[in-house]
Coordinates of C-alpha atoms in Angstrom, one line a residue:
A113 CA 117.0 119.0 102.6
R114 CA 113.4 118.0 104.2
R115 CA 112.3 116.2 100.9
A116 CA 115.7 114.5 100.8
G117 CA 114.9 112.6 103.9
L118 CA 111.6 111.3 102.0
R119 CA 113.5 109.8 99.1
V120 CA 113.2 106.1 98.6
P121 CA 116.6 104.4 99.0
A122 CA 118.3 103.1 96.2
H123 CA 118.6 99.6 97.6
V124 CA 114.8 99.6 98.3
L125 CA 113.9 100.6 94.7
E126 CA 116.1 97.9 93.4
R127 CA 114.3 95.3 95.4
Y128 CA 110.8 96.5 95.5
C129 CA 110.0 98.8 92.8
A130 CA 107.8 96.2 90.9
A131 CA 105.7 96.0 94.0
M132 CA 105.3 99.8 94.6
D133 CA 102.4 101.8 93.8
V134 CA 103.9 104.8 91.8
V135 CA 101.8 108.0 91.4
G136 CA 102.8 111.6 90.0
P137 CA 102.0 114.8 91.6
H138 CA 98.6 115.3 89.5
A139 CA 97.2 111.8 90.4
R140 CA 93.8 111.7 91.7
R141 CA 94.2 108.4 93.2
S142 CA 96.6 106.6 95.7
C143 CA 96.8 103.3 97.7
C144 CA 95.5 103.4 101.3
F145 CA 98.3 104.5 103.7
T146 CA 98.9 102.1 106.2
K147 CA 100.7 102.4 109.6
N148 CA 103.6 100.5 107.8
Y149 CA 104.1 103.1 105.4
T150 CA 107.9 103.4 104.5
R151 CA 108.6 99.9 106.1
Y152 CA 106.4 97.7 103.6
F153 CA 106.3 98.6 100.0
K154 CA 103.4 96.6 98.7
G155 CA 100.0 97.6 99.5
A156 CA 101.1 100.3 102.4
G157 CA 100.9 103.3 100.6
S158 CA 101.9 105.0 97.4
V159 CA 105.2 106.6 96.4
L160 CA 105.4 110.0 94.8
V161 CA 107.2 110.5 91.7
P162 CA 107.5 114.3 91.5
L163 CA 109.0 114.4 88.0
L164 CA 106.4 112.3 86.3
P165 CA 104.6 114.6 83.6
C166 CA 100.9 115.3 84.0
G167 CA 98.9 112.3 82.5
A168 CA 101.8 110.0 82.2
A169 CA 102.5 106.8 84.0
V170 CA 105.8 104.8 84.6
E171 CA 106.4 102.1 82.0
E172 CA 105.8 98.5 83.1
P173 CA 107.4 96.5 84.4
K174 CA 108.7 99.1 86.5
T175 CA 112.5 98.8 87.2
S176 CA 114.8 101.1 89.3
E177 CA 116.5 102.3 86.2
R178 CA 113.3 103.9 85.1
L179 CA 112.3 105.3 88.4
V180 CA 115.6 106.8 89.8
P181 CA 115.4 109.7 87.2
L182 CA 111.9 110.4 88.4
R183 CA 113.4 111.0 92.1
P184 CA 110.9 108.8 93.8
R185 CA 109.9 110.0 97.4
F186 CA 107.6 109.0 100.3
F187 CA 104.7 111.2 101.0
S188 CA 105.3 113.3 104.0
P189 CA 103.1 112.9 107.0
R190 CA 101.7 116.3 106.3
E191 CA 100.8 115.4 102.8
I192 CA 99.0 112.0 103.9
A193 CA 97.0 114.4 106.4
N194 CA 96.1 116.9 103.5
L195 CA 94.9 113.8 101.7
H196 CA 92.8 112.6 104.6
G197 CA 91.0 116.0 105.1
F198 CA 92.9 117.0 108.1
P199 CA 92.7 120.8 108.6
P200 CA 95.6 122.9 107.4
D201 CA 96.4 124.1 110.8
F202 CA 96.5 120.6 112.3
C203 CA 100.1 119.3 113.4
F204 CA 101.8 116.7 115.4
P205 CA 103.7 117.5 118.5
D206 CA 107.6 118.2 117.7
A207 CA 108.2 115.1 120.1
I208 CA 106.4 112.6 117.5
S209 CA 108.8 111.1 115.4
R210 CA 108.1 110.6 111.6
K211 CA 107.8 107.0 112.0
K212 CA 105.1 107.5 114.8
R213 CA 103.3 110.1 112.7
Y214 CA 103.0 107.5 109.8
E215 CA 101.6 105.0 112.2
L216 CA 99.0 107.1 113.7
L217 CA 98.0 108.4 110.1
G218 CA 97.9 105.0 108.8
N219 CA 94.6 103.6 108.0
S220 CA 92.8 106.8 109.1
L221 CA 89.6 108.2 107.3
S222 CA 88.6 111.2 105.8
V223 CA 86.4 113.0 108.2
Q224 CA 84.6 114.8 105.7
V225 CA 83.7 111.4 103.9
L226 CA 82.9 109.8 107.1
A227 CA 80.6 112.7 107.9
R228 CA 78.7 112.1 104.7
L229 CA 78.6 108.6 105.1
I230 CA 77.0 108.8 108.5
G231 CA 74.5 111.5 107.1
F232 CA 73.6 109.3 104.4
L233 CA 73.2 106.2 106.8
F234 CA 70.8 108.0 109.2
A235 CA 69.0 110.3 106.6
P236 CA 65.2 109.2 105.6
P237 CA 65.2 107.1 102.3
E238 CA 64.2 110.2 100.0
T239 CA 66.8 112.5 101.5
A240 CA 69.3 109.5 101.1
A241 CA 68.4 109.4 97.4
E242 CA 69.0 112.9 96.9
L243 CA 72.3 112.7 98.6
A244 CA 73.4 109.9 96.4
V245 CA 72.5 111.8 93.3
A246 CA 74.4 114.9 94.6
A247 CA 77.5 112.9 95.5
E248 CA 77.7 111.2 92.2
S249 CA 77.5 114.3 90.4
A250 CA 80.0 116.0 92.5
A251 CA 82.5 113.1 92.2
G252 CA 82.7 113.6 88.4
S253 CA 83.1 117.4 88.4
A254 CA 85.3 118.4 91.5
P255 CA 89.0 118.9 90.8
P256 CA 91.2 117.7 93.9
T257 CA 91.3 120.5 96.5
T258 CA 94.8 119.6 98.0
E259 CA 98.1 120.3 96.5
V260 CA 99.9 117.2 97.5
A261 CA 103.7 117.8 96.3
D262 CA 104.3 121.3 97.4
S263 CA 102.9 120.9 101.1
I264 CA 105.2 119.5 103.1

């Protein structure tokens, strides 16, 4: 029932599907989620298609006929918080609406990434070079640490 409220409405798909960034549950990238997520559909964040097989992509041009069987939905605020590295016990007060949660999460930064960037910025040159090499090797080998589609 909670996921049904995240479904992209049919009239939105018909009008804006070509402009939507669509990702599957195994994707390792998404568009930046902005405070206008779920209200604007171009450049405001990705749409999740849970039935997209691993490694597959939606055929271009994207049409509502191709997307509807894949049951496209918006990411939940909790999933966006996961992607931004918020701790698992982070939650909004019940009085905060879903719309406001998207606004508050929009354009937020990953605390872990920001901490590394600040550490790199203020590190002595030799340490900065070591950090850059370590980050580069970790980026190519580390699998995603957050399950997205199942963590509402």
